[in-house]
């Protein structure tokens, strides 16, 4: 375990130095922008109350100790100790969150009330006793500013500044056999208890923020997507905060899994439109997809081989709507002789995002090889092609799902084969293999999707996707999940497609 941790630290250290070098050499613009609006803050108040209530009921508060003299009953001192303090219920009806431009988010609550149960112990020269009590706090007031920044590894950091917390009134009610006696001198004890409590509130809240920072430092900002790539979600700068929103600028770049290599093209800036109807806006730049294309190409993900059985299954399963021609071709050219089809990407697929149009051009070569028993494979035909595809997009669960549909493809034959009738005989079957063999295979892989940045237990709902000049814009609301179950995927009927239609059921 120690060795593994050391390796991770060394990797991060090298990665950080490398990033510093790259940053000094060229400007780095975000591949992903996430914008939270005032609507998100308003919902955060509602969801935050549920979250805080759940946390408060599970959290044990620090003991409250002190000593007071009770002059009215001639007792020099009473040492008291309140332990096992638990919050049973609270109400903060006037709570708000607002942006402080260039600084952070201001939290304000007043007129709050809290019901607390506790065990107690008192000692004095005349008596000693233990029991239980209820503490009712009213006039709870809190204000503070949560400052947002980032650390050297791109994790978000929260800091609480200008904290002020005060409880105006505390009513103690003792229970037990001598409760009448203790309640008679409860009022003189309430003032010192209130003083001690007010001294503890800001340190407690600050401690909770520090605990949250510890969790944030464990976030995966460099995430393994599959056996080919890593996705870098680290912050490239501190959040940008205005009067109406705050922006998170994420690196949003893919690396080949075996080498943390930057793509050989720069990121470019893009600007989110000024909107406020949704809680969250996520901009995903063309650079994000181009880096994915480059990383998968570099890792060899776009080169694969299909066997006779795989091809025939795809063709015979998908050719019913196209008449008997494809079935006869499949029977003539595939089922009669065992062979393989190799598809080799010659360059990274070309990404283009224009208003309302997301296209992917795939330059590759395709070869058909015979596969006789116990003999070396022999090439029957080889062609280069460029497949132009349209990309349909959807939000499924917490992932961005892509689906390819063939728009057109262009075959180019080598000079030596252009007059060869045998080569031309395979043109239709190559087209069918692309349409019914390669694209279904690619779509099955793409259904795994790209994970979208979202906090723990927060779901994206009412999502919409637009293709704009150079980037995608996802507009979405948020929903906090209080259940302990893992969030599931939405049904296919909830998908929001921007182009094309998907049919059938998802691949398991």
C-alpha positions as CSV (number, residue, x, y, z in Angstrom):
1,X,0.0,0.0,0.0
2,X,2.8,2.4,0.9
3,X,4.6,1.6,-2.3
4,X,1.5,2.3,-4.3
5,X,1.0,5.6,-2.6
6,X,4.6,6.6,-3.2
7,X,4.2,5.7,-6.9
8,X,1.1,7.9,-7.1
9,X,2.9,10.8,-5.5
10,X,5.8,10.5,-7.8
11,X,3.5,10.4,-10.8
12,X,1.6,13.5,-9.6
13,X,4.9,15.2,-8.9
14,X,6.2,14.6,-12.4
15,X,2.8,15.5,-13.9
16,X,2.8,18.8,-12.0
17,X,6.2,19.8,-13.1
18,X,5.3,18.9,-16.7
19,X,2.2,21.0,-16.5
20,X,4.2,23.9,-15.1
21,X,6.5,23.6,-18.0
22,X,3.7,23.4,-20.6
23,X,1.8,26.3,-18.9
24,X,4.9,28.5,-19.1
25,X,5.3,27.7,-22.8
26,X,1.8,28.4,-23.9
27,X,-1.5,29.7,-22.7
28,X,-3.9,26.9,-21.5
29,X,-7.6,27.6,-22.1
30,X,-10.3,25.3,-20.5
31,X,-11.6,22.4,-22.4
32,X,-14.7,22.4,-20.2
33,X,-16.4,25.4,-18.5
34,X,-19.0,24.8,-15.8
35,X,-21.2,27.8,-14.8
36,X,-23.5,27.9,-11.7
37,X,-26.2,30.5,-11.6
38,X,-28.2,32.1,-8.8
39,X,-30.8,29.5,-9.4
40,X,-28.2,26.9,-8.4
41,X,-27.5,28.8,-5.2
42,X,-31.2,29.0,-4.4
43,X,-31.5,25.3,-4.9
44,X,-28.4,24.8,-2.9
45,X,-30.1,26.4,0.1
46,X,-33.0,23.9,-0.1
47,X,-30.8,20.9,-0.7
48,X,-28.2,22.1,1.7
49,X,-30.7,22.2,4.6
50,X,-31.5,18.6,3.9
51,X,-27.9,17.7,3.8
52,X,-27.0,19.7,6.9
53,X,-29.9,18.2,8.8
54,X,-28.7,14.7,7.9
55,X,-25.1,15.5,8.8
56,X,-26.1,17.2,12.1
57,X,-28.1,14.2,13.3
58,X,-25.2,11.9,12.6
59,X,-22.5,14.2,14.0
60,X,-21.5,14.3,17.7
61,X,-20.9,17.8,18.9
62,X,-18.1,18.8,21.3
63,X,-18.8,18.6,25.1
64,X,-19.8,21.8,26.8
65,X,-18.0,22.4,30.2
66,X,-18.0,25.2,32.7
67,X,-18.3,26.4,36.2
68,X,-20.7,28.9,37.7
69,X,-21.5,30.3,41.2
70,X,-25.2,30.2,42.3
71,X,-25.2,33.1,44.8
72,X,-29.0,33.1,45.2
73,X,-28.8,29.6,46.8
74,X,-25.5,30.3,48.6
75,X,-23.5,27.8,46.4
76,X,-20.0,28.9,45.7
77,X,-19.7,27.0,42.5
78,X,-21.3,24.3,40.3
79,X,-19.2,22.5,37.7
80,X,-21.3,21.3,34.8
81,X,-20.5,19.1,31.9
82,X,-22.9,18.6,28.9
83,X,-22.0,15.5,26.9
84,X,-23.5,13.4,24.1
85,X,-24.9,16.6,22.5
86,X,-27.1,15.8,19.6
87,X,-29.1,18.0,17.3
88,X,-32.6,16.6,16.9
89,X,-34.2,19.3,14.8
90,X,-33.5,22.8,13.5
91,X,-35.1,25.5,11.4
92,X,-33.4,28.2,9.4
93,X,-36.3,29.9,7.6
94,X,-34.3,32.9,6.4
95,X,-31.2,31.5,4.7
96,X,-29.7,32.8,1.5
97,X,-26.6,32.4,-0.7
98,X,-25.3,35.1,-2.9
99,X,-22.3,35.8,-5.1
100,X,-19.6,38.2,-3.9
101,X,-17.8,39.3,-7.1
102,X,-14.1,38.3,-7.2
103,X,-14.3,36.7,-3.8
104,X,-16.7,33.9,-3.2
105,X,-20.2,33.0,-2.0
106,X,-21.8,34.7,1.0
107,X,-24.0,32.7,3.3
108,X,-26.5,34.4,5.6
109,X,-29.1,32.9,8.0
110,X,-31.1,34.5,10.9
111,X,-34.0,33.7,13.2
112,X,-32.9,30.1,13.3
113,X,-34.0,27.7,16.0
114,X,-32.5,24.4,17.1
115,X,-33.6,21.6,19.5
116,X,-30.7,19.7,21.2
117,X,-30.7,16.8,23.6
118,X,-27.8,16.1,25.9
119,X,-26.6,14.3,29.0
120,X,-25.4,16.3,31.9
121,X,-23.4,16.1,35.1
122,X,-23.1,18.7,37.9
123,X,-20.8,18.8,40.8
124,X,-20.8,21.2,43.8
125,X,-19.7,21.2,47.4
126,X,-23.2,20.2,48.4
127,X,-24.3,17.7,45.8
128,X,-23.4,15.8,42.7
129,X,-25.8,14.4,40.1
130,X,-26.3,13.3,36.4
131,X,-29.2,13.2,34.1
132,X,-30.6,14.3,30.7
133,X,-31.7,17.7,29.4
134,X,-33.2,19.4,26.4
135,X,-31.6,22.6,25.1
136,X,-33.7,24.9,22.8
137,X,-31.7,27.6,21.0
138,X,-33.4,30.5,19.2
139,X,-32.3,33.7,17.4
140,X,-29.6,31.7,15.6
141,X,-27.6,34.1,13.3
142,X,-24.7,33.2,11.0
143,X,-22.9,35.0,8.2
144,X,-19.7,34.2,6.4
145,X,-18.1,34.1,3.0
146,X,-16.9,30.9,1.4
147,X,-13.8,31.8,-0.7
148,X,-13.2,29.5,-3.7
149,X,-9.7,28.8,-5.1
150,X,-7.6,25.9,-6.3
151,X,-4.4,24.1,-5.1
152,X,-1.4,23.1,-7.2
153,X,-3.0,19.8,-8.3
154,X,-6.1,21.5,-9.7
155,X,-8.4,20.5,-6.8
156,X,-11.0,23.1,-5.6
157,X,-10.3,24.7,-2.1
158,X,-12.8,26.3,0.2
159,X,-12.0,28.8,2.9
160,X,-14.3,30.4,5.3
161,X,-13.7,34.1,6.1
162,X,-15.6,36.8,8.0
163,X,-17.4,34.2,10.1
164,X,-19.8,35.5,12.6
165,X,-22.2,33.2,14.5
166,X,-24.4,34.0,17.5
167,X,-27.3,32.4,19.4
168,X,-29.5,34.9,21.2
169,X,-31.4,32.7,23.5
170,X,-30.9,29.3,25.2
171,X,-33.5,27.5,27.3
172,X,-32.4,24.5,29.3
173,X,-35.0,22.0,30.5
174,X,-33.7,19.2,32.9
175,X,-35.4,15.9,33.2
176,X,-35.3,13.3,36.0
177,X,-36.4,12.8,39.6
178,X,-35.0,16.2,40.8
179,X,-35.8,18.1,37.6
180,X,-38.0,20.6,39.5
181,X,-35.0,21.5,41.6
182,X,-32.5,21.8,38.7
183,X,-35.0,23.7,36.5
184,X,-35.2,26.3,39.3
185,X,-31.6,27.4,38.8
186,X,-31.4,26.6,35.1
187,X,-32.0,30.2,34.1
188,X,-28.8,31.5,35.8
189,X,-26.8,28.8,34.0
190,X,-28.2,29.6,30.5
191,X,-26.2,32.8,30.1
192,X,-22.7,31.2,30.6
193,X,-23.8,28.2,28.5
194,X,-24.8,30.7,25.7
195,X,-21.5,32.4,26.0
196,X,-19.5,29.2,25.7
197,X,-21.7,28.0,22.8
198,X,-21.2,31.2,20.8
199,X,-17.4,30.9,21.3
200,X,-17.6,27.4,19.8
201,X,-19.8,28.0,16.7
202,X,-17.3,29.5,14.3
203,X,-14.5,27.1,15.1
204,X,-17.0,24.2,14.6
205,X,-18.1,25.6,11.2
206,X,-14.5,26.3,10.2
207,X,-13.7,22.7,11.1
208,X,-16.5,21.4,8.9
209,X,-15.1,23.4,6.0
210,X,-11.6,22.0,6.5
211,X,-13.1,18.5,6.6
212,X,-14.8,19.2,3.3
213,X,-11.5,20.4,1.9
214,X,-9.9,17.1,2.9
215,X,-12.6,15.3,0.8
216,X,-12.2,17.7,-2.1
217,X,-8.5,16.9,-2.2
218,X,-9.3,13.3,-2.8
219,X,-11.4,14.1,-5.9
220,X,-10.3,12.3,-9.1
221,X,-9.1,15.1,-11.3
222,X,-7.1,12.7,-13.5
223,X,-9.6,9.9,-14.3
224,X,-9.1,6.7,-16.2
225,X,-11.9,6.4,-18.8
226,X,-11.1,3.0,-20.2
227,X,-8.0,1.0,-21.3
228,X,-7.0,3.7,-23.7
229,X,-7.3,7.1,-22.2
230,X,-7.2,9.3,-19.1
231,X,-9.3,12.5,-18.7
232,X,-8.0,15.5,-16.9
233,X,-10.7,17.4,-15.0
234,X,-8.3,19.6,-13.0
235,X,-9.0,23.3,-12.5
236,X,-6.7,25.5,-14.5
237,X,-7.5,28.6,-12.5
238,X,-9.5,29.8,-9.4
239,X,-13.2,30.1,-10.0
240,X,-14.3,33.3,-11.7
241,X,-17.1,35.0,-9.7
242,X,-19.5,37.7,-10.8
243,X,-22.7,39.1,-9.4
244,X,-24.8,36.5,-11.3
245,X,-22.7,33.3,-11.5
246,X,-19.4,31.6,-10.9
247,X,-17.4,29.7,-13.6
248,X,-15.2,26.7,-13.1
249,X,-12.5,26.4,-15.8
250,X,-11.5,22.7,-16.1
251,X,-8.6,21.5,-18.2
252,X,-10.9,19.0,-20.1
253,X,-8.2,17.2,-22.0
254,X,-7.6,13.5,-22.8
255,X,-4.3,11.7,-22.6
256,X,-3.3,8.3,-24.0
257,X,-3.2,6.0,-21.0
258,X,0.4,4.9,-21.5
259,X,1.8,8.4,-21.9
260,X,0.6,11.6,-20.4
261,X,1.1,13.4,-23.8
262,X,-0.6,16.7,-24.6
263,X,-2.2,16.8,-28.0
264,X,-0.1,18.6,-30.7
265,X,-2.6,21.4,-31.1
266,X,-3.4,24.3,-28.7
267,X,-6.6,24.8,-26.7
268,X,-8.7,27.8,-27.8
269,X,-10.8,30.1,-25.7
270,X,-14.6,30.0,-25.9
271,X,-17.3,32.1,-24.1
272,X,-20.5,30.8,-22.6
273,X,-23.6,32.7,-23.5
274,X,-25.2,35.0,-20.8
275,X,-28.1,32.9,-19.7
276,X,-29.7,32.2,-16.3
277,X,-32.8,30.0,-16.9
278,X,-30.9,26.8,-15.8
279,X,-29.0,26.1,-12.6
280,X,-25.9,24.9,-14.4
281,X,-24.3,25.4,-17.8
282,X,-21.6,23.1,-19.1
283,X,-19.6,24.2,-22.1
284,X,-17.6,21.4,-23.8
285,X,-15.2,22.7,-26.4
286,X,-14.2,21.3,-29.7
287,X,-10.7,20.9,-28.2
288,X,-12.1,18.4,-25.7
289,X,-13.3,16.1,-28.5
290,X,-10.2,16.7,-30.6
291,X,-8.0,15.7,-27.7
292,X,-10.1,12.6,-27.2
293,X,-9.7,11.8,-31.0
294,X,-6.0,12.2,-30.8
295,X,-5.6,10.2,-27.5
296,X,-7.6,7.3,-28.8
297,X,-5.8,7.3,-32.1
298,X,-2.4,7.4,-30.4
299,X,-3.5,4.5,-28.1
300,X,-4.5,2.4,-31.1
301,X,-8.2,2.3,-30.3
302,X,-9.3,3.0,-33.9
303,X,-7.5,0.0,-35.4
304,X,-9.3,-3.4,-35.1
305,X,-10.0,-6.6,-36.9
306,X,-13.4,-8.2,-37.6
307,X,-13.8,-11.9,-38.2
308,X,-16.1,-13.6,-40.6
309,X,-18.6,-14.6,-37.8
310,X,-18.7,-11.0,-36.5
311,X,-19.3,-9.5,-39.9
312,X,-21.9,-12.0,-41.0
313,X,-23.8,-11.5,-37.7
314,X,-23.9,-7.7,-38.1
315,X,-24.9,-7.9,-41.8
316,X,-27.5,-10.6,-41.5
317,X,-29.0,-8.9,-38.4
318,X,-29.1,-5.4,-39.8
319,X,-29.8,-6.0,-43.5
320,X,-33.6,-6.9,-43.3
321,X,-34.7,-3.4,-44.0
322,X,-32.5,-3.2,-47.2
323,X,-34.0,-6.2,-49.0
324,X,-32.4,-9.4,-50.0
325,X,-29.4,-7.8,-51.8
326,X,-27.2,-7.5,-48.8
327,X,-28.1,-11.0,-47.7
328,X,-27.0,-12.4,-51.1
329,X,-23.8,-10.3,-51.0
330,X,-23.1,-11.6,-47.5
331,X,-23.7,-15.1,-48.5
332,X,-21.6,-14.9,-51.7
333,X,-18.6,-13.0,-50.3
334,X,-18.6,-13.7,-46.6
335,X,-20.3,-17.0,-45.7
336,X,-18.6,-18.9,-48.6
337,X,-15.0,-18.2,-47.5
338,X,-13.6,-17.4,-44.1
339,X,-11.8,-14.1,-44.1
340,X,-11.0,-11.1,-41.9
341,X,-11.5,-7.3,-42.3
342,X,-8.9,-5.0,-40.8
343,X,-9.8,-1.3,-40.3
344,X,-6.8,0.9,-39.6
345,X,-7.2,4.6,-38.8
346,X,-4.6,6.5,-40.8
347,X,-5.1,9.8,-38.9
348,X,-7.0,11.0,-35.9
349,X,-10.7,11.5,-36.7
350,X,-11.5,15.1,-37.6
351,X,-13.9,16.9,-35.3
352,X,-16.1,19.8,-36.4
353,X,-18.7,21.7,-34.3
354,X,-20.8,24.2,-36.1
355,X,-24.2,25.7,-35.0
356,X,-26.6,22.7,-34.9
357,X,-24.1,20.4,-36.6
358,X,-21.6,18.0,-35.0
359,X,-19.6,15.9,-37.6
360,X,-16.8,13.4,-37.3
361,X,-14.7,12.5,-40.4
362,X,-12.7,9.2,-40.0
363,X,-9.8,8.7,-42.4
364,X,-8.8,5.0,-42.5
365,X,-7.8,2.1,-44.7
366,X,-9.7,-1.1,-44.9
367,X,-8.3,-4.5,-46.0
368,X,-10.0,-7.8,-46.7
369,X,-7.7,-10.8,-46.0
370,X,-8.4,-14.5,-46.6
371,X,-7.8,-16.7,-43.6
372,X,-7.2,-20.3,-44.9
373,X,-6.5,-22.9,-42.3
374,X,-2.9,-23.2,-41.3
375,X,-1.8,-20.7,-43.9
376,X,-0.6,-17.1,-43.8
377,X,-3.3,-14.5,-44.3
378,X,-3.4,-13.1,-47.8
379,X,-4.8,-9.6,-48.7
380,X,-7.6,-9.8,-51.2
381,X,-8.3,-6.1,-51.5
382,X,-7.1,-2.9,-49.8
383,X,-8.8,0.5,-50.0
384,X,-8.5,3.9,-48.3
385,X,-11.7,5.7,-47.3
386,X,-13.0,8.7,-45.4
387,X,-16.3,8.1,-43.5
388,X,-18.2,11.3,-42.8
389,X,-20.6,10.8,-39.8
390,X,-23.1,12.9,-38.0
391,X,-22.9,12.8,-34.2
392,X,-26.1,12.6,-32.1
393,X,-25.7,13.5,-28.4
394,X,-27.6,12.7,-25.3
395,X,-27.4,12.9,-21.5
396,X,-27.7,9.5,-20.0
397,X,-27.4,9.4,-16.2
398,X,-24.3,11.6,-15.5
399,X,-22.6,10.9,-18.9
400,X,-22.5,12.5,-22.3
401,X,-23.4,9.8,-24.9
402,X,-22.4,10.0,-28.6
403,X,-23.9,8.0,-31.5
404,X,-22.6,8.0,-35.0
405,X,-24.6,7.7,-38.2
406,X,-23.0,7.4,-41.6
407,X,-23.5,10.5,-43.7
408,X,-21.3,9.5,-46.6
409,X,-18.0,7.8,-47.3
410,X,-15.4,8.1,-50.0
411,X,-13.4,5.2,-51.3
412,X,-10.0,5.8,-52.9
413,X,-8.3,2.9,-54.7
414,X,-4.5,2.5,-55.2
415,X,-3.4,3.3,-58.8
416,X,-2.6,-0.4,-59.4
417,X,-6.1,-1.5,-58.5
418,X,-8.3,1.1,-60.2
419,X,-9.0,-1.0,-63.2
420,X,-9.2,-4.2,-61.4
421,X,-12.7,-5.7,-61.6
422,X,-12.1,-7.9,-58.6
423,X,-11.6,-4.8,-56.5
424,X,-14.7,-3.0,-57.8
425,X,-16.8,-6.1,-56.9
426,X,-16.0,-5.5,-53.2
427,X,-17.1,-1.8,-53.2
428,X,-20.7,-2.6,-52.1
429,X,-19.6,-5.1,-49.5
430,X,-17.1,-2.6,-48.1
431,X,-19.8,0.0,-47.8
432,X,-22.1,-2.6,-46.1
433,X,-19.3,-3.6,-43.7
434,X,-18.8,0.1,-42.8
435,X,-22.5,0.8,-42.3
436,X,-23.5,-2.4,-40.6
437,X,-20.3,-3.7,-39.1
438,X,-17.9,-0.9,-38.1
439,X,-20.4,1.8,-37.0
440,X,-22.5,-0.5,-34.7
441,X,-19.2,-1.6,-33.1
442,X,-18.1,2.0,-32.6
443,X,-21.6,3.0,-31.2
444,X,-21.5,0.1,-28.8
445,X,-18.2,1.5,-27.4
446,X,-19.5,5.1,-27.4
447,X,-22.5,4.1,-25.3
448,X,-20.1,4.0,-22.4
449,X,-20.1,7.8,-22.7
450,X,-17.9,10.6,-21.2
451,X,-18.5,11.3,-17.5
452,X,-19.7,14.9,-16.8
453,X,-18.4,16.9,-13.9
454,X,-20.9,16.8,-11.1
455,X,-20.7,16.7,-7.2
456,X,-21.4,13.6,-5.2
457,X,-25.2,12.7,-5.0
458,X,-26.1,15.5,-7.4
459,X,-28.0,14.4,-10.5
460,X,-28.5,16.3,-13.8
461,X,-32.2,16.8,-14.7
462,X,-34.1,18.7,-17.4
463,X,-31.0,18.7,-19.5
464,X,-30.7,20.1,-23.0
465,X,-27.8,20.1,-25.5
466,X,-27.0,22.6,-28.2
467,X,-24.1,22.6,-30.7
468,X,-22.7,26.1,-31.0
469,X,-19.7,27.5,-32.8
470,X,-16.7,25.5,-31.5
471,X,-18.4,24.0,-28.4
472,X,-21.4,22.1,-27.0
473,X,-23.6,23.8,-24.4
474,X,-25.4,21.7,-21.9
475,X,-28.1,23.5,-19.9
476,X,-29.3,21.5,-16.9
477,X,-30.9,21.7,-13.5
478,X,-29.7,19.8,-10.5
479,X,-31.3,17.4,-8.0
480,X,-29.8,16.3,-4.7
481,X,-30.3,12.6,-3.9
482,X,-30.8,11.9,-0.2
483,X,-31.1,8.2,-0.5
484,X,-28.0,6.1,0.1
485,X,-28.6,4.1,-3.1
486,X,-26.3,4.7,-6.0
487,X,-28.0,6.9,-8.7
488,X,-29.2,4.9,-11.6
489,X,-29.4,5.7,-15.3
490,X,-32.4,7.4,-16.8
491,X,-34.5,5.4,-19.2
492,X,-33.9,5.8,-23.0
493,X,-37.2,7.7,-23.2
494,X,-35.6,10.5,-21.2
495,X,-32.8,11.1,-23.7
496,X,-32.5,14.5,-25.3
497,X,-31.2,14.1,-28.8
498,X,-30.0,17.0,-30.8
499,X,-29.6,15.2,-34.2
500,X,-30.8,11.9,-35.5
501,X,-32.8,9.3,-33.7
502,X,-31.7,6.2,-31.8
503,X,-33.8,3.0,-32.2
504,X,-33.9,-0.2,-30.3
505,X,-32.6,-0.9,-26.8
506,X,-29.2,0.0,-25.4
507,X,-26.5,-2.5,-25.3
508,X,-26.2,-3.9,-21.8
